[in-house]
């Protein structure tokens, strides 16, 4: 701010005016002009200093604002980079997760199809096994019945043949029956006696 002009000048003027009756001489005018010039120079110097200080403050503020703007730009770019990287990672993870889900669903579908095929195959195999078992049991029963029938028929034929042989021996060799001991037969003595009596 400009300094206030000193009141001494007015006081001097007043004294001079009073002394000289209001008229200034040439020297006084020169001195007065010189004094005014000095005052103006001093004021100009002060204004210049203030202007330099203001320019310095403005420059410092500009540098601070520029630095802050650069920092803000850097933070903004860093935030954008982080956001872009996180977005990319999120999209990549989402894509991988969806792909994994689709693969698991496909595997589940394939396993379900295999399970159904295996269950059907097991059911068919079980039915075939049960059917084969029934057929084998029926065949075994039929063969057992046939064997029993054949055994009965063979026993009857053997009994007849043995009876005929005994009767022939009795006719050829009239010995007491108790001395006849046929071999290779499971007939009891009573059966042989009854058969021989019938033949005789």
PDB file of C-alpha atoms in Angstrom:
ATOM      1  CA  UNK A   1       0.000   0.000   0.000  1.00  0.00           C
ATOM      2  CA  UNK A   2       1.284   3.528  -0.693  1.00  0.00           C
ATOM      3  CA  UNK A   3       2.567   5.382   2.299  1.00  0.00           C
ATOM      4  CA  UNK A   4       0.772   8.410   3.434  1.00  0.00           C
ATOM      5  CA  UNK A   5       2.455  11.630   2.649  1.00  0.00           C
ATOM      6  CA  UNK A   6       4.129  13.243   5.527  1.00  0.00           C
ATOM      7  CA  UNK A   7       2.412  16.208   7.112  1.00  0.00           C
ATOM      8  CA  UNK A   8       5.754  17.929   7.597  1.00  0.00           C
ATOM      9  CA  UNK A   9       5.565  19.258   4.059  1.00  0.00           C
ATOM     10  CA  UNK A  10       2.345  20.985   4.810  1.00  0.00           C
ATOM     11  CA  UNK A  11       3.812  22.299   8.006  1.00  0.00           C
ATOM     12  CA  UNK A  12       6.833  23.624   6.172  1.00  0.00           C
ATOM     13  CA  UNK A  13       4.634  25.110   3.531  1.00  0.00           C
ATOM     14  CA  UNK A  14       2.597  26.741   6.162  1.00  0.00           C
ATOM     15  CA  UNK A  15       5.618  28.212   7.844  1.00  0.00           C
ATOM     16  CA  UNK A  16       7.072  29.371   4.565  1.00  0.00           C
ATOM     17  CA  UNK A  17       3.828  30.847   3.513  1.00  0.00           C
ATOM     18  CA  UNK A  18       3.558  32.523   6.768  1.00  0.00           C
ATOM     19  CA  UNK A  19       7.142  33.690   6.555  1.00  0.00           C
ATOM     20  CA  UNK A  20       7.127  34.694   2.933  1.00  0.00           C
ATOM     21  CA  UNK A  21       3.628  35.849   2.831  1.00  0.00           C
ATOM     22  CA  UNK A  22       2.438  32.915   0.592  1.00  0.00           C
ATOM     23  CA  UNK A  23       5.037  33.217  -2.203  1.00  0.00           C
ATOM     24  CA  UNK A  24       7.665  30.490  -2.956  1.00  0.00           C
ATOM     25  CA  UNK A  25      11.057  31.220  -4.318  1.00  0.00           C
ATOM     26  CA  UNK A  26      12.713  29.266  -7.133  1.00  0.00           C
ATOM     27  CA  UNK A  27      14.915  27.229  -4.797  1.00  0.00           C
ATOM     28  CA  UNK A  28      11.966  26.295  -2.696  1.00  0.00           C
ATOM     29  CA  UNK A  29      10.087  25.207  -5.735  1.00  0.00           C
ATOM     30  CA  UNK A  30      13.046  23.087  -6.853  1.00  0.00           C
ATOM     31  CA  UNK A  31      13.401  21.572  -3.421  1.00  0.00           C
ATOM     32  CA  UNK A  32       9.715  20.965  -3.324  1.00  0.00           C
ATOM     33  CA  UNK A  33       9.817  19.290  -6.733  1.00  0.00           C
ATOM     34  CA  UNK A  34      12.808  17.227  -5.740  1.00  0.00           C
ATOM     35  CA  UNK A  35      11.052  16.161  -2.572  1.00  0.00           C
ATOM     36  CA  UNK A  36       7.973  15.189  -4.519  1.00  0.00           C
ATOM     37  CA  UNK A  37      10.130  13.241  -6.993  1.00  0.00           C
ATOM     38  CA  UNK A  38      11.802  11.401  -4.139  1.00  0.00           C
ATOM     39  CA  UNK A  39       8.469  10.644  -2.599  1.00  0.00           C
ATOM     40  CA  UNK A  40       7.184   9.397  -5.939  1.00  0.00           C
ATOM     41  CA  UNK A  41      10.330   7.318  -6.499  1.00  0.00           C
ATOM     42  CA  UNK A  42       9.989   5.842  -3.038  1.00  0.00           C
ATOM     43  CA  UNK A  43       6.336   5.095  -3.723  1.00  0.00           C
ATOM     44  CA  UNK A  44       7.209   3.591  -7.121  1.00  0.00           C
ATOM     45  CA  UNK A  45       9.913   1.449  -5.495  1.00  0.00           C
ATOM     46  CA  UNK A  46       7.435   0.285  -2.883  1.00  0.00           C
ATOM     47  CA  UNK A  47       4.861  -0.448  -5.569  1.00  0.00           C
ATOM     48  CA  UNK A  48       7.538  -2.275  -7.565  1.00  0.00           C
ATOM     49  CA  UNK A  49       8.503  -4.336  -4.531  1.00  0.00           C
ATOM     50  CA  UNK A  50       4.859  -5.112  -3.860  1.00  0.00           C
ATOM     51  CA  UNK A  51       4.438  -6.043  -7.515  1.00  0.00           C
ATOM     52  CA  UNK A  52       7.487  -8.310  -7.361  1.00  0.00           C
ATOM     53  CA  UNK A  53       6.203  -9.901  -4.177  1.00  0.00           C
ATOM     54  CA  UNK A  54       2.784 -10.317  -5.748  1.00  0.00           C
ATOM     55  CA  UNK A  55       4.351 -11.823  -8.857  1.00  0.00           C
ATOM     56  CA  UNK A  56       6.395 -14.132  -6.656  1.00  0.00           C
ATOM     57  CA  UNK A  57       3.293 -15.140  -4.704  1.00  0.00           C
ATOM     58  CA  UNK A  58       1.381 -15.670  -7.930  1.00  0.00           C
ATOM     59  CA  UNK A  59       4.266 -17.700  -9.324  1.00  0.00           C
ATOM     60  CA  UNK A  60       4.442 -19.764  -6.136  1.00  0.00           C
ATOM     61  CA  UNK A  61       0.678 -20.271  -6.192  1.00  0.00           C
ATOM     62  CA  UNK A  62       0.842 -21.189  -9.871  1.00  0.00           C
ATOM     63  CA  UNK A  63       3.606 -23.678  -9.191  1.00  0.00           C
ATOM     64  CA  UNK A  64       1.636 -25.107  -6.273  1.00  0.00           C
ATOM     65  CA  UNK A  65      -1.502 -25.341  -8.375  1.00  0.00           C
ATOM     66  CA  UNK A  66       0.492 -26.934 -11.184  1.00  0.00           C
ATOM     67  CA  UNK A  67       2.029 -29.406  -8.755  1.00  0.00           C
ATOM     68  CA  UNK A  68      -1.367 -30.193  -7.269  1.00  0.00           C
ATOM     69  CA  UNK A  69      -2.842 -30.538 -10.733  1.00  0.00           C
ATOM     70  CA  UNK A  70      -0.025 -32.872 -11.747  1.00  0.00           C
ATOM     71  CA  UNK A  71      -0.561 -34.891  -8.573  1.00  0.00           C
ATOM     72  CA  UNK A  72      -4.305 -34.993  -9.225  1.00  0.00           C
ATOM     73  CA  UNK A  73      -3.676 -36.044 -12.816  1.00  0.00           C
ATOM     74  CA  UNK A  74      -1.255 -38.729 -11.629  1.00  0.00           C
ATOM     75  CA  UNK A  75      -3.731 -39.971  -9.030  1.00  0.00           C
ATOM     76  CA  UNK A  76      -6.502 -39.878 -11.603  1.00  0.00           C
ATOM     77  CA  UNK A  77      -4.408 -41.875 -14.074  1.00  0.00           C
ATOM     78  CA  UNK A  78      -3.376 -44.267 -11.333  1.00  0.00           C
ATOM     79  CA  UNK A  79      -7.008 -44.653 -10.295  1.00  0.00           C
ATOM     80  CA  UNK A  80      -7.997 -45.211 -13.908  1.00  0.00           C
ATOM     81  CA  UNK A  81      -5.215 -47.793 -14.318  1.00  0.00           C
ATOM     82  CA  UNK A  82      -6.253 -49.580 -11.125  1.00  0.00           C
ATOM     83  CA  UNK A  83      -9.908 -49.450 -12.134  1.00  0.00           C
ATOM     84  CA  UNK A  84      -9.112 -50.722 -15.621  1.00  0.00           C
ATOM     85  CA  UNK A  85      -6.933 -53.515 -14.210  1.00  0.00           C
ATOM     86  CA  UNK A  86      -9.590 -54.515 -11.668  1.00  0.00           C
ATOM     87  CA  UNK A  87     -12.266 -54.432 -14.367  1.00  0.00           C
ATOM     88  CA  UNK A  88     -10.103 -56.572 -16.647  1.00  0.00           C
ATOM     89  CA  UNK A  89      -9.380 -59.053 -13.854  1.00  0.00           C
ATOM     90  CA  UNK A  90     -13.074 -59.164 -12.922  1.00  0.00           C
ATOM     91  CA  UNK A  91     -14.104 -59.819 -16.508  1.00  0.00           C
ATOM     92  CA  UNK A  92     -11.403 -62.474 -16.853  1.00  0.00           C
ATOM     93  CA  UNK A  93     -12.467 -64.178 -13.620  1.00  0.00           C
ATOM     94  CA  UNK A  94     -16.113 -63.974 -14.643  1.00  0.00           C
ATOM     95  CA  UNK A  95     -15.309 -65.495 -18.030  1.00  0.00           C
ATOM     96  CA  UNK A  96     -13.241 -68.266 -16.454  1.00  0.00           C
ATOM     97  CA  UNK A  97     -15.976 -68.921 -13.887  1.00  0.00           C
ATOM     98  CA  UNK A  98     -18.656 -69.126 -16.567  1.00  0.00           C
ATOM     99  CA  UNK A  99     -16.469 -71.461 -18.626  1.00  0.00           C
ATOM    100  CA  UNK A 100     -15.865 -73.649 -15.571  1.00  0.00           C
ATOM    101  CA  UNK A 101     -19.587 -73.709 -14.789  1.00  0.00           C
ATOM    102  CA  UNK A 102     -20.363 -74.753 -18.367  1.00  0.00           C
ATOM    103  CA  UNK A 103     -17.706 -77.484 -18.219  1.00  0.00           C
ATOM    104  CA  UNK A 104     -19.096 -78.790 -14.923  1.00  0.00           C
ATOM    105  CA  UNK A 105     -22.627 -78.739 -16.312  1.00  0.00           C
ATOM    106  CA  UNK A 106     -21.453 -80.674 -19.372  1.00  0.00           C
ATOM    107  CA  UNK A 107     -19.614 -83.185 -17.177  1.00  0.00           C
ATOM    108  CA  UNK A 108     -22.702 -83.546 -14.995  1.00  0.00           C
ATOM    109  CA  UNK A 109     -24.868 -84.152 -18.061  1.00  0.00           C
ATOM    110  CA  UNK A 110     -22.431 -86.746 -19.423  1.00  0.00           C
ATOM    111  CA  UNK A 111     -22.238 -88.500 -16.054  1.00  0.00           C
ATOM    112  CA  UNK A 112     -26.034 -88.448 -15.762  1.00  0.00           C
ATOM    113  CA  UNK A 113     -26.342 -90.031 -19.208  1.00  0.00           C
ATOM    114  CA  UNK A 114     -23.757 -92.656 -18.280  1.00  0.00           C
ATOM    115  CA  UNK A 115     -25.588 -93.349 -15.032  1.00  0.00           C
ATOM    116  CA  UNK A 116     -28.874 -93.833 -16.852  1.00  0.00           C
ATOM    117  CA  UNK A 117     -27.214 -96.135 -19.412  1.00  0.00           C
ATOM    118  CA  UNK A 118     -25.512 -98.086 -16.631  1.00  0.00           C
ATOM    119  CA  UNK A 119     -28.766 -98.420 -14.712  1.00  0.00           C
ATOM    120  CA  UNK A 120     -30.564 -99.657 -17.798  1.00  0.00           C
ATOM    121  CA  UNK A 121     -27.718-102.070 -18.557  1.00  0.00           C
ATOM    122  CA  UNK A 122     -27.749-103.304 -14.960  1.00  0.00           C
ATOM    123  CA  UNK A 123     -31.507-103.788 -15.062  1.00  0.00           C
ATOM    124  CA  UNK A 124     -31.284-105.685 -18.364  1.00  0.00           C
ATOM    125  CA  UNK A 125     -28.376-107.773 -17.077  1.00  0.00           C
ATOM    126  CA  UNK A 126     -30.270-108.560 -13.890  1.00  0.00           C
ATOM    127  CA  UNK A 127     -33.353-109.565 -15.844  1.00  0.00           C
ATOM    128  CA  UNK A 128     -31.254-111.717 -18.172  1.00  0.00           C
ATOM    129  CA  UNK A 129     -29.479-113.306 -15.198  1.00  0.00           C
ATOM    130  CA  UNK A 130     -32.774-114.044 -13.480  1.00  0.00           C
ATOM    131  CA  UNK A 131     -34.190-115.442 -16.699  1.00  0.00           C
ATOM    132  CA  UNK A 132     -31.073-117.542 -17.269  1.00  0.00           C
ATOM    133  CA  UNK A 133     -31.239-118.772 -13.671  1.00  0.00           C
ATOM    134  CA  UNK A 134     -34.879-119.736 -14.061  1.00  0.00           C
ATOM    135  CA  UNK A 135     -34.120-121.513 -17.326  1.00  0.00           C
ATOM    136  CA  UNK A 136     -31.189-123.341 -15.723  1.00  0.00           C
ATOM    137  CA  UNK A 137     -33.314-124.303 -12.729  1.00  0.00           C
ATOM    138  CA  UNK A 138     -36.052-125.558 -15.041  1.00  0.00           C
ATOM    139  CA  UNK A 139     -33.479-127.469 -17.085  1.00  0.00           C
ATOM    140  CA  UNK A 140     -31.930-128.953 -13.948  1.00  0.00           C
ATOM    141  CA  UNK A 141     -35.374-129.977 -12.714  1.00  0.00           C
ATOM    142  CA  UNK A 142     -36.172-131.565 -16.081  1.00  0.00           C
ATOM    143  CA  UNK A 143     -32.815-133.361 -16.196  1.00  0.00           C
ATOM    144  CA  UNK A 144     -33.246-134.519 -12.600  1.00  0.00           C
ATOM    145  CA  UNK A 145     -36.691-135.833 -13.427  1.00  0.00           C
ATOM    146  CA  UNK A 146     -35.341-137.561 -16.523  1.00  0.00           C
ATOM    147  CA  UNK A 147     -32.483-139.075 -14.547  1.00  0.00           C
ATOM    148  CA  UNK A 148     -34.886-140.344 -11.956  1.00  0.00           C
ATOM    149  CA  UNK A 149     -37.134-141.782 -14.664  1.00  0.00           C
ATOM    150  CA  UNK A 150     -34.141-143.373 -16.367  1.00  0.00           C
ATOM    151  CA  UNK A 151     -32.921-144.758 -13.072  1.00  0.00           C
ATOM    152  CA  UNK A 152     -36.359-146.250 -12.416  1.00  0.00           C
ATOM    153  CA  UNK A 153     -36.540-147.704 -15.935  1.00  0.00           C
ATOM    154  CA  UNK A 154     -32.980-149.022 -15.716  1.00  0.00           C
ATOM    155  CA  UNK A 155     -33.740-150.570 -12.326  1.00  0.00           C
ATOM    156  CA  UNK A 156     -36.836-152.239 -13.731  1.00  0.00           C
ATOM    157  CA  UNK A 157     -34.919-153.583 -16.737  1.00  0.00           C
ATOM    158  CA  UNK A 158     -32.131-154.766 -14.489  1.00  0.00           C
ATOM    159  CA  UNK A 159     -34.582-156.461 -12.190  1.00  0.00           C
ATOM    160  CA  UNK A 160     -36.244-158.255 -15.094  1.00  0.00           C
ATOM    161  CA  UNK A 161     -32.899-159.316 -16.547  1.00  0.00           C
ATOM    162  CA  UNK A 162     -31.652-160.603 -13.221  1.00  0.00           C
ATOM    163  CA  UNK A 163     -34.892-162.422 -12.600  1.00  0.00           C
ATOM    164  CA  UNK A 164     -34.684-164.129 -15.963  1.00  0.00           C
ATOM    165  CA  UNK A 165     -31.090-165.153 -15.310  1.00  0.00           C
ATOM    166  CA  UNK A 166     -31.973-166.606 -11.914  1.00  0.00           C
ATOM    167  CA  UNK A 167     -34.857-168.566 -13.387  1.00  0.00           C
ATOM    168  CA  UNK A 168     -32.601-169.912 -16.100  1.00  0.00           C
ATOM    169  CA  UNK A 169     -30.040-171.006 -13.531  1.00  0.00           C
ATOM    170  CA  UNK A 170     -32.705-172.708 -11.492  1.00  0.00           C
ATOM    171  CA  UNK A 171     -33.943-174.669 -14.531  1.00  0.00           C
ATOM    172  CA  UNK A 172     -30.429-175.652 -15.547  1.00  0.00           C
ATOM    173  CA  UNK A 173     -29.048-176.283 -12.104  1.00  0.00           C
ATOM    174  CA  UNK A 174     -31.824-177.487  -9.840  1.00  0.00           C
ATOM    175  CA  UNK A 175     -30.097-176.571  -6.578  1.00  0.00           C
ATOM    176  CA  UNK A 176     -31.631-175.248  -3.441  1.00  0.00           C
ATOM    177  CA  UNK A 177     -32.376-171.612  -3.914  1.00  0.00           C
ATOM    178  CA  UNK A 178     -30.455-170.656  -0.859  1.00  0.00           C
ATOM    179  CA  UNK A 179     -27.258-171.788  -2.599  1.00  0.00           C
ATOM    180  CA  UNK A 180     -27.788-169.417  -5.503  1.00  0.00           C
ATOM    181  CA  UNK A 181     -26.020-166.160  -4.817  1.00  0.00           C
ATOM    182  CA  UNK A 182     -26.419-163.836  -7.811  1.00  0.00           C
ATOM    183  CA  UNK A 183     -23.803-161.146  -8.006  1.00  0.00           C
ATOM    184  CA  UNK A 184     -23.940-157.487  -9.067  1.00  0.00           C
ATOM    185  CA  UNK A 185     -27.455-156.860  -7.909  1.00  0.00           C
ATOM    186  CA  UNK A 186     -29.059-154.828  -5.244  1.00  0.00           C
ATOM    187  CA  UNK A 187     -32.182-157.030  -5.109  1.00  0.00           C
ATOM    188  CA  UNK A 188     -33.154-158.495  -1.799  1.00  0.00           C
ATOM    189  CA  UNK A 189     -33.669-162.201  -1.308  1.00  0.00           C
ATOM    190  CA  UNK A 190     -37.420-161.835  -1.023  1.00  0.00           C
ATOM    191  CA  UNK A 191     -37.594-160.050  -4.380  1.00  0.00           C
ATOM    192  CA  UNK A 192     -35.559-162.772  -6.057  1.00  0.00           C
ATOM    193  CA  UNK A 193     -37.748-165.527  -4.498  1.00  0.00           C
ATOM    194  CA  UNK A 194     -40.904-163.782  -5.602  1.00  0.00           C
ATOM    195  CA  UNK A 195     -39.567-163.267  -9.120  1.00  0.00           C
ATOM    196  CA  UNK A 196     -38.371-166.847  -9.405  1.00  0.00           C
ATOM    197  CA  UNK A 197     -41.650-168.198  -8.139  1.00  0.00           C
ATOM    198  CA  UNK A 198     -43.477-166.202 -10.714  1.00  0.00           C
ATOM    199  CA  UNK A 199     -41.188-167.466 -13.481  1.00  0.00           C
ATOM    200  CA  UNK A 200     -41.364-171.084 -12.335  1.00  0.00           C
TER     201      UNK A 200
END
